[in-house]
mmCIF file with all atom_site columns, C-alpha atoms in Angstrom:
data_model
loop_
_atom_site.group_PDB
_atom_site.id
_atom_site.type_symbol
_atom_site.label_atom_id
_atom_site.label_alt_id
_atom_site.label_comp_id
_atom_site.label_asym_id
_atom_site.label_entity_id
_atom_site.label_seq_id
_atom_site.pdbx_PDB_ins_code
_atom_site.Cartn_x
_atom_site.Cartn_y
_atom_site.Cartn_z
_atom_site.occupancy
_atom_site.B_iso_or_equiv
_atom_site.pdbx_formal_charge
_atom_site.auth_seq_id
_atom_site.auth_comp_id
_atom_site.auth_asym_id
_atom_site.auth_atom_id
_atom_site.pdbx_PDB_model_num
ATOM 1   C CA . UNK A 1 1   ? 2.991  -21.466 -43.890 1.00 0.00 ? 257 UNK A CA 1
ATOM 2   C CA . UNK A 1 2   ? 2.639  -21.940 -40.211 1.00 0.00 ? 258 UNK A CA 1
ATOM 3   C CA . UNK A 1 3   ? 4.214  -25.555 -40.024 1.00 0.00 ? 259 UNK A CA 1
ATOM 4   C CA . UNK A 1 4   ? 7.261  -23.411 -42.126 1.00 0.00 ? 260 UNK A CA 1
ATOM 5   C CA . UNK A 1 5   ? 8.073  -20.740 -39.500 1.00 0.00 ? 261 UNK A CA 1
ATOM 6   C CA . UNK A 1 6   ? 10.992 -22.509 -37.679 1.00 0.00 ? 262 UNK A CA 1
ATOM 7   C CA . UNK A 1 7   ? 12.759 -23.337 -41.322 1.00 0.00 ? 263 UNK A CA 1
ATOM 8   C CA . UNK A 1 8   ? 12.338 -19.708 -42.484 1.00 0.00 ? 264 UNK A CA 1
ATOM 9   C CA . UNK A 1 9   ? 14.046 -18.079 -39.319 1.00 0.00 ? 265 UNK A CA 1
ATOM 10  C CA . UNK A 1 10  ? 16.823 -21.318 -39.649 1.00 0.00 ? 266 UNK A CA 1
ATOM 11  C CA . UNK A 1 11  ? 17.182 -19.241 -43.266 1.00 0.00 ? 267 UNK A CA 1
ATOM 12  C CA . UNK A 1 12  ? 17.343 -16.232 -42.232 1.00 0.00 ? 268 UNK A CA 1
ATOM 13  C CA . UNK A 1 13  ? 20.552 -16.986 -40.639 1.00 0.00 ? 269 UNK A CA 1
ATOM 14  C CA . UNK A 1 14  ? 22.158 -16.737 -44.447 1.00 0.00 ? 270 UNK A CA 1
ATOM 15  C CA . UNK A 1 15  ? 21.231 -12.787 -44.385 1.00 0.00 ? 271 UNK A CA 1
ATOM 16  C CA . UNK A 1 16  ? 23.797 -12.725 -41.384 1.00 0.00 ? 272 UNK A CA 1
ATOM 17  C CA . UNK A 1 17  ? 26.567 -13.973 -42.807 1.00 0.00 ? 273 UNK A CA 1
ATOM 18  C CA . UNK A 1 18  ? 28.495 -11.280 -44.167 1.00 0.00 ? 274 UNK A CA 1
ATOM 19  C CA . UNK A 1 19  ? 28.088 -9.104  -41.135 1.00 0.00 ? 275 UNK A CA 1
ATOM 20  C CA . UNK A 1 20  ? 31.021 -9.404  -38.344 1.00 0.00 ? 276 UNK A CA 1
ATOM 21  C CA . UNK A 1 21  ? 30.124 -12.710 -35.866 1.00 0.00 ? 277 UNK A CA 1
ATOM 22  C CA . UNK A 1 22  ? 33.259 -12.069 -33.682 1.00 0.00 ? 278 UNK A CA 1
ATOM 23  C CA . UNK A 1 23  ? 36.395 -10.153 -32.542 1.00 0.00 ? 279 UNK A CA 1
ATOM 24  C CA . UNK A 1 24  ? 39.086 -11.179 -30.616 1.00 0.00 ? 280 UNK A CA 1
ATOM 25  C CA . UNK A 1 25  ? 39.685 -10.037 -27.016 1.00 0.00 ? 281 UNK A CA 1
ATOM 26  C CA . UNK A 1 26  ? 43.260 -10.982 -27.243 1.00 0.00 ? 282 UNK A CA 1
ATOM 27  C CA . UNK A 1 27  ? 45.533 -8.422  -28.956 1.00 0.00 ? 283 UNK A CA 1
ATOM 28  C CA . UNK A 1 28  ? 47.098 -11.004 -32.296 1.00 0.00 ? 284 UNK A CA 1
ATOM 29  C CA . UNK A 1 29  ? 49.519 -8.217  -33.200 1.00 0.00 ? 285 UNK A CA 1
ATOM 30  C CA . UNK A 1 30  ? 50.648 -4.751  -32.649 1.00 0.00 ? 286 UNK A CA 1
ATOM 31  C CA . UNK A 1 31  ? 50.972 -1.501  -35.198 1.00 0.00 ? 287 UNK A CA 1
ATOM 32  C CA . UNK A 1 32  ? 53.809 0.444   -35.493 1.00 0.00 ? 288 UNK A CA 1
ATOM 33  C CA . UNK A 1 33  ? 52.424 3.184   -32.684 1.00 0.00 ? 289 UNK A CA 1
ATOM 34  C CA . UNK A 1 34  ? 51.861 0.330   -30.030 1.00 0.00 ? 290 UNK A CA 1
ATOM 35  C CA . UNK A 1 35  ? 47.682 0.362   -31.085 1.00 0.00 ? 291 UNK A CA 1
ATOM 36  C CA . UNK A 1 36  ? 46.772 -3.446  -30.649 1.00 0.00 ? 292 UNK A CA 1
ATOM 37  C CA . UNK A 1 37  ? 45.154 -5.374  -33.864 1.00 0.00 ? 293 UNK A CA 1
ATOM 38  C CA . UNK A 1 38  ? 42.309 -7.497  -32.745 1.00 0.00 ? 294 UNK A CA 1
ATOM 39  C CA . UNK A 1 39  ? 40.991 -9.972  -35.499 1.00 0.00 ? 295 UNK A CA 1
ATOM 40  C CA . UNK A 1 40  ? 37.787 -10.624 -36.161 1.00 0.00 ? 296 UNK A CA 1
ATOM 41  C CA . UNK A 1 41  ? 36.181 -13.044 -38.487 1.00 0.00 ? 297 UNK A CA 1
ATOM 42  C CA . UNK A 1 42  ? 32.050 -12.355 -40.325 1.00 0.00 ? 298 UNK A CA 1
ATOM 43  C CA . UNK A 1 43  ? 29.794 -15.325 -39.929 1.00 0.00 ? 299 UNK A CA 1
ATOM 44  C CA . UNK A 1 44  ? 30.696 -16.344 -43.824 1.00 0.00 ? 300 UNK A CA 1
ATOM 45  C CA . UNK A 1 45  ? 33.966 -17.470 -42.339 1.00 0.00 ? 301 UNK A CA 1
ATOM 46  C CA . UNK A 1 46  ? 32.991 -19.614 -39.579 1.00 0.00 ? 302 UNK A CA 1
ATOM 47  C CA . UNK A 1 47  ? 30.767 -21.399 -41.546 1.00 0.00 ? 303 UNK A CA 1
ATOM 48  C CA . UNK A 1 48  ? 33.665 -22.051 -43.745 1.00 0.00 ? 304 UNK A CA 1
ATOM 49  C CA . UNK A 1 49  ? 36.078 -22.472 -41.328 1.00 0.00 ? 305 UNK A CA 1
ATOM 50  C CA . UNK A 1 50  ? 37.469 -25.938 -39.696 1.00 0.00 ? 306 UNK A CA 1
ATOM 51  C CA . UNK A 1 51  ? 36.262 -27.737 -42.620 1.00 0.00 ? 307 UNK A CA 1
ATOM 52  C CA . UNK A 1 52  ? 33.046 -26.372 -42.965 1.00 0.00 ? 308 UNK A CA 1
ATOM 53  C CA . UNK A 1 53  ? 32.525 -27.514 -39.522 1.00 0.00 ? 309 UNK A CA 1
ATOM 54  C CA . UNK A 1 54  ? 28.980 -25.118 -38.726 1.00 0.00 ? 310 UNK A CA 1
ATOM 55  C CA . UNK A 1 55  ? 27.798 -24.902 -42.141 1.00 0.00 ? 311 UNK A CA 1
ATOM 56  C CA . UNK A 1 56  ? 27.772 -28.990 -41.687 1.00 0.00 ? 312 UNK A CA 1
ATOM 57  C CA . UNK A 1 57  ? 26.205 -28.448 -38.026 1.00 0.00 ? 313 UNK A CA 1
ATOM 58  C CA . UNK A 1 58  ? 23.931 -25.686 -39.888 1.00 0.00 ? 314 UNK A CA 1
ATOM 59  C CA . UNK A 1 59  ? 22.704 -28.145 -42.885 1.00 0.00 ? 315 UNK A CA 1
ATOM 60  C CA . UNK A 1 60  ? 21.885 -31.205 -40.546 1.00 0.00 ? 316 UNK A CA 1
ATOM 61  C CA . UNK A 1 61  ? 19.576 -28.778 -38.519 1.00 0.00 ? 317 UNK A CA 1
ATOM 62  C CA . UNK A 1 62  ? 17.898 -28.029 -41.701 1.00 0.00 ? 318 UNK A CA 1
ATOM 63  C CA . UNK A 1 63  ? 17.443 -31.778 -42.731 1.00 0.00 ? 319 UNK A CA 1
ATOM 64  C CA . UNK A 1 64  ? 16.116 -32.257 -39.530 1.00 0.00 ? 320 UNK A CA 1
ATOM 65  C CA . UNK A 1 65  ? 13.731 -29.504 -39.661 1.00 0.00 ? 321 UNK A CA 1
ATOM 66  C CA . UNK A 1 66  ? 12.717 -30.757 -42.984 1.00 0.00 ? 322 UNK A CA 1
ATOM 67  C CA . UNK A 1 67  ? 12.307 -34.271 -41.306 1.00 0.00 ? 323 UNK A CA 1
ATOM 68  C CA . UNK A 1 68  ? 9.950  -32.947 -38.759 1.00 0.00 ? 324 UNK A CA 1
ATOM 69  C CA . UNK A 1 69  ? 7.574  -30.888 -41.166 1.00 0.00 ? 325 UNK A CA 1
ATOM 70  C CA . UNK A 1 70  ? 7.831  -34.058 -43.054 1.00 0.00 ? 326 UNK A CA 1
ATOM 71  C CA . UNK A 1 71  ? 6.296  -36.599 -40.535 1.00 0.00 ? 327 UNK A CA 1
ATOM 72  C CA . UNK A 1 72  ? 4.819  -33.771 -37.997 1.00 0.00 ? 328 UNK A CA 1
ATOM 73  C CA . UNK A 1 73  ? 6.964  -34.881 -35.099 1.00 0.00 ? 329 UNK A CA 1
ATOM 74  C CA . UNK A 1 74  ? 10.217 -34.728 -33.403 1.00 0.00 ? 330 UNK A CA 1
ATOM 75  C CA . UNK A 1 75  ? 9.879  -30.994 -32.672 1.00 0.00 ? 331 UNK A CA 1
ATOM 76  C CA . UNK A 1 76  ? 11.985 -31.359 -29.720 1.00 0.00 ? 332 UNK A CA 1
ATOM 77  C CA . UNK A 1 77  ? 14.711 -33.094 -31.247 1.00 0.00 ? 333 UNK A CA 1
ATOM 78  C CA . UNK A 1 78  ? 14.768 -30.508 -33.654 1.00 0.00 ? 334 UNK A CA 1
ATOM 79  C CA . UNK A 1 79  ? 15.022 -27.660 -30.713 1.00 0.00 ? 335 UNK A CA 1
ATOM 80  C CA . UNK A 1 80  ? 17.833 -29.661 -29.223 1.00 0.00 ? 336 UNK A CA 1
ATOM 81  C CA . UNK A 1 81  ? 19.533 -29.768 -32.308 1.00 0.00 ? 337 UNK A CA 1
ATOM 82  C CA . UNK A 1 82  ? 19.102 -25.907 -32.660 1.00 0.00 ? 338 UNK A CA 1
ATOM 83  C CA . UNK A 1 83  ? 20.322 -25.665 -28.960 1.00 0.00 ? 339 UNK A CA 1
ATOM 84  C CA . UNK A 1 84  ? 23.378 -27.311 -30.044 1.00 0.00 ? 340 UNK A CA 1
ATOM 85  C CA . UNK A 1 85  ? 23.901 -25.748 -32.978 1.00 0.00 ? 341 UNK A CA 1
ATOM 86  C CA . UNK A 1 86  ? 24.089 -22.019 -30.791 1.00 0.00 ? 342 UNK A CA 1
ATOM 87  C CA . UNK A 1 87  ? 26.532 -23.842 -28.068 1.00 0.00 ? 343 UNK A CA 1
ATOM 88  C CA . UNK A 1 88  ? 28.464 -24.339 -31.308 1.00 0.00 ? 344 UNK A CA 1
ATOM 89  C CA . UNK A 1 89  ? 28.566 -20.473 -32.713 1.00 0.00 ? 345 UNK A CA 1
ATOM 90  C CA . UNK A 1 90  ? 28.954 -19.480 -29.077 1.00 0.00 ? 346 UNK A CA 1
ATOM 91  C CA . UNK A 1 91  ? 32.410 -21.644 -28.658 1.00 0.00 ? 347 UNK A CA 1
ATOM 92  C CA . UNK A 1 92  ? 33.636 -21.603 -32.229 1.00 0.00 ? 348 UNK A CA 1
ATOM 93  C CA . UNK A 1 93  ? 35.859 -18.363 -31.739 1.00 0.00 ? 349 UNK A CA 1
ATOM 94  C CA . UNK A 1 94  ? 38.484 -20.280 -29.165 1.00 0.00 ? 350 UNK A CA 1
ATOM 95  C CA . UNK A 1 95  ? 39.340 -22.438 -32.267 1.00 0.00 ? 351 UNK A CA 1
ATOM 96  C CA . UNK A 1 96  ? 38.973 -20.072 -34.797 1.00 0.00 ? 352 UNK A CA 1
ATOM 97  C CA . UNK A 1 97  ? 39.906 -16.738 -33.961 1.00 0.00 ? 353 UNK A CA 1
ATOM 98  C CA . UNK A 1 98  ? 43.201 -17.406 -31.513 1.00 0.00 ? 354 UNK A CA 1
ATOM 99  C CA . UNK A 1 99  ? 46.515 -18.573 -32.876 1.00 0.00 ? 355 UNK A CA 1
ATOM 100 C CA . UNK A 1 100 ? 46.560 -22.476 -33.004 1.00 0.00 ? 356 UNK A CA 1
ATOM 101 C CA . UNK A 1 101 ? 50.199 -22.237 -32.211 1.00 0.00 ? 357 UNK A CA 1
ATOM 102 C CA . UNK A 1 102 ? 49.268 -22.230 -28.789 1.00 0.00 ? 358 UNK A CA 1
ATOM 103 C CA . UNK A 1 103 ? 47.203 -24.622 -26.938 1.00 0.00 ? 359 UNK A CA 1
ATOM 104 C CA . UNK A 1 104 ? 43.766 -25.170 -26.721 1.00 0.00 ? 360 UNK A CA 1
ATOM 105 C CA . UNK A 1 105 ? 43.758 -25.221 -22.729 1.00 0.00 ? 361 UNK A CA 1
ATOM 106 C CA . UNK A 1 106 ? 46.225 -21.889 -22.848 1.00 0.00 ? 362 UNK A CA 1
ATOM 107 C CA . UNK A 1 107 ? 43.895 -20.179 -24.893 1.00 0.00 ? 363 UNK A CA 1
ATOM 108 C CA . UNK A 1 108 ? 40.595 -21.246 -22.672 1.00 0.00 ? 364 UNK A CA 1
ATOM 109 C CA . UNK A 1 109 ? 42.387 -20.255 -19.952 1.00 0.00 ? 365 UNK A CA 1
ATOM 110 C CA . UNK A 1 110 ? 43.566 -17.116 -21.187 1.00 0.00 ? 366 UNK A CA 1
ATOM 111 C CA . UNK A 1 111 ? 39.821 -16.251 -22.080 1.00 0.00 ? 367 UNK A CA 1
ATOM 112 C CA . UNK A 1 112 ? 38.141 -16.991 -19.472 1.00 0.00 ? 368 UNK A CA 1
ATOM 113 C CA . UNK A 1 113 ? 40.054 -15.246 -17.276 1.00 0.00 ? 369 UNK A CA 1
ATOM 114 C CA . UNK A 1 114 ? 39.653 -12.053 -19.008 1.00 0.00 ? 370 UNK A CA 1
ATOM 115 C CA . UNK A 1 115 ? 36.340 -12.276 -19.419 1.00 0.00 ? 371 UNK A CA 1
ATOM 116 C CA . UNK A 1 116 ? 35.599 -13.068 -15.700 1.00 0.00 ? 372 UNK A CA 1
ATOM 117 C CA . UNK A 1 117 ? 37.857 -10.275 -14.972 1.00 0.00 ? 373 UNK A CA 1
ATOM 118 C CA . UNK A 1 118 ? 36.301 -7.781  -16.439 1.00 0.00 ? 374 UNK A CA 1
ATOM 119 C CA . UNK A 1 119 ? 33.040 -9.153  -18.067 1.00 0.00 ? 375 UNK A CA 1
ATOM 120 C CA . UNK A 1 120 ? 31.188 -6.067  -18.740 1.00 0.00 ? 376 UNK A CA 1
ATOM 121 C CA . UNK A 1 121 ? 33.943 -4.775  -21.043 1.00 0.00 ? 377 UNK A CA 1
ATOM 122 C CA . UNK A 1 122 ? 34.941 -7.956  -22.660 1.00 0.00 ? 378 UNK A CA 1
ATOM 123 C CA . UNK A 1 123 ? 32.053 -9.911  -23.022 1.00 0.00 ? 379 UNK A CA 1
ATOM 124 C CA . UNK A 1 124 ? 30.332 -8.370  -25.624 1.00 0.00 ? 380 UNK A CA 1
ATOM 125 C CA . UNK A 1 125 ? 33.172 -7.105  -27.646 1.00 0.00 ? 381 UNK A CA 1
ATOM 126 C CA . UNK A 1 126 ? 33.629 -11.146 -28.280 1.00 0.00 ? 382 UNK A CA 1
ATOM 127 C CA . UNK A 1 127 ? 30.374 -11.522 -30.034 1.00 0.00 ? 383 UNK A CA 1
ATOM 128 C CA . UNK A 1 128 ? 29.467 -8.814  -32.450 1.00 0.00 ? 384 UNK A CA 1
ATOM 129 C CA . UNK A 1 129 ? 25.963 -8.088  -34.439 1.00 0.00 ? 385 UNK A CA 1
ATOM 130 C CA . UNK A 1 130 ? 25.502 -10.613 -36.920 1.00 0.00 ? 386 UNK A CA 1
ATOM 131 C CA . UNK A 1 131 ? 26.365 -13.403 -33.737 1.00 0.00 ? 387 UNK A CA 1
ATOM 132 C CA . UNK A 1 132 ? 23.350 -11.709 -31.993 1.00 0.00 ? 388 UNK A CA 1
ATOM 133 C CA . UNK A 1 133 ? 21.366 -11.841 -34.628 1.00 0.00 ? 389 UNK A CA 1
ATOM 134 C CA . UNK A 1 134 ? 22.104 -14.955 -35.798 1.00 0.00 ? 390 UNK A CA 1
ATOM 135 C CA . UNK A 1 135 ? 21.626 -16.835 -32.472 1.00 0.00 ? 391 UNK A CA 1
ATOM 136 C CA . UNK A 1 136 ? 17.900 -14.660 -31.939 1.00 0.00 ? 392 UNK A CA 1
ATOM 137 C CA . UNK A 1 137 ? 16.793 -15.927 -35.269 1.00 0.00 ? 393 UNK A CA 1
ATOM 138 C CA . UNK A 1 138 ? 17.621 -19.526 -33.897 1.00 0.00 ? 394 UNK A CA 1
ATOM 139 C CA . UNK A 1 139 ? 15.790 -19.030 -30.561 1.00 0.00 ? 395 UNK A CA 1
ATOM 140 C CA . UNK A 1 140 ? 12.667 -17.801 -32.283 1.00 0.00 ? 396 UNK A CA 1
ATOM 141 C CA . UNK A 1 141 ? 13.096 -20.953 -34.329 1.00 0.00 ? 397 UNK A CA 1
ATOM 142 C CA . UNK A 1 142 ? 13.061 -22.696 -30.974 1.00 0.00 ? 398 UNK A CA 1
ATOM 143 C CA . UNK A 1 143 ? 10.532 -21.230 -29.571 1.00 0.00 ? 399 UNK A CA 1
ATOM 144 C CA . UNK A 1 144 ? 8.642  -21.854 -32.774 1.00 0.00 ? 400 UNK A CA 1
ATOM 145 C CA . UNK A 1 145 ? 9.281  -25.902 -32.695 1.00 0.00 ? 401 UNK A CA 1
ATOM 146 C CA . UNK A 1 146 ? 8.529  -25.627 -28.999 1.00 0.00 ? 402 UNK A CA 1
ATOM 147 C CA . UNK A 1 147 ? 4.871  -24.349 -29.648 1.00 0.00 ? 403 UNK A CA 1
ATOM 148 C CA . UNK A 1 148 ? 4.450  -26.782 -32.618 1.00 0.00 ? 404 UNK A CA 1
ATOM 149 C CA . UNK A 1 149 ? 4.958  -29.580 -30.233 1.00 0.00 ? 405 UNK A CA 1
ATOM 150 C CA . UNK A 1 150 ? 3.049  -28.174 -27.045 1.00 0.00 ? 406 UNK A CA 1
ATOM 151 C CA . UNK A 1 151 ? 0.195  -28.062 -30.048 1.00 0.00 ? 407 UNK A CA 1
ATOM 152 C CA . UNK A 1 152 ? 0.645  -31.720 -31.519 1.00 0.00 ? 408 UNK A CA 1
ATOM 153 C CA . UNK A 1 153 ? 0.400  -32.852 -28.222 1.00 0.00 ? 409 UNK A CA 1
ATOM 154 C CA . UNK A 1 154 ? -3.076 -31.417 -27.307 1.00 0.00 ? 410 UNK A CA 1
ATOM 155 C CA . UNK A 1 155 ? -4.384 -32.190 -31.159 1.00 0.00 ? 411 UNK A CA 1
ATOM 156 C CA . UNK A 1 156 ? -3.045 -35.878 -29.885 1.00 0.00 ? 412 UNK A CA 1
#
């Protein structure tokens, strides 16, 4: 069971898919009493957004993890693939939440401008609990891989 721990932590992410992962910091519309409406997305919506981009990367991480378990080597490659997964889910809201009519550069500029102006107010509303829980599981999986790599180096 010890060698499957990293894979188990990757699979736990699936339990967090129904939770809310992201919320826009830029209003997409206003109600009749001028209350801003912010778009939010859960993990499942993000996994299937943009032709299953994040789902594909997630499945590739699982495939790499399977090969690592089978061959008992390549733990660092598995850890690097999971770091790339974290990067993908961290920057996915830029293309998914904000309107596609605006240019990507304009969206990036607006987002970073807002984040840097009042980072303590705006950085945490972007990411919701589902995102943090998923990243935590991935980080535990990475730590598990690094520890396994260190143990395999000692045994060699």
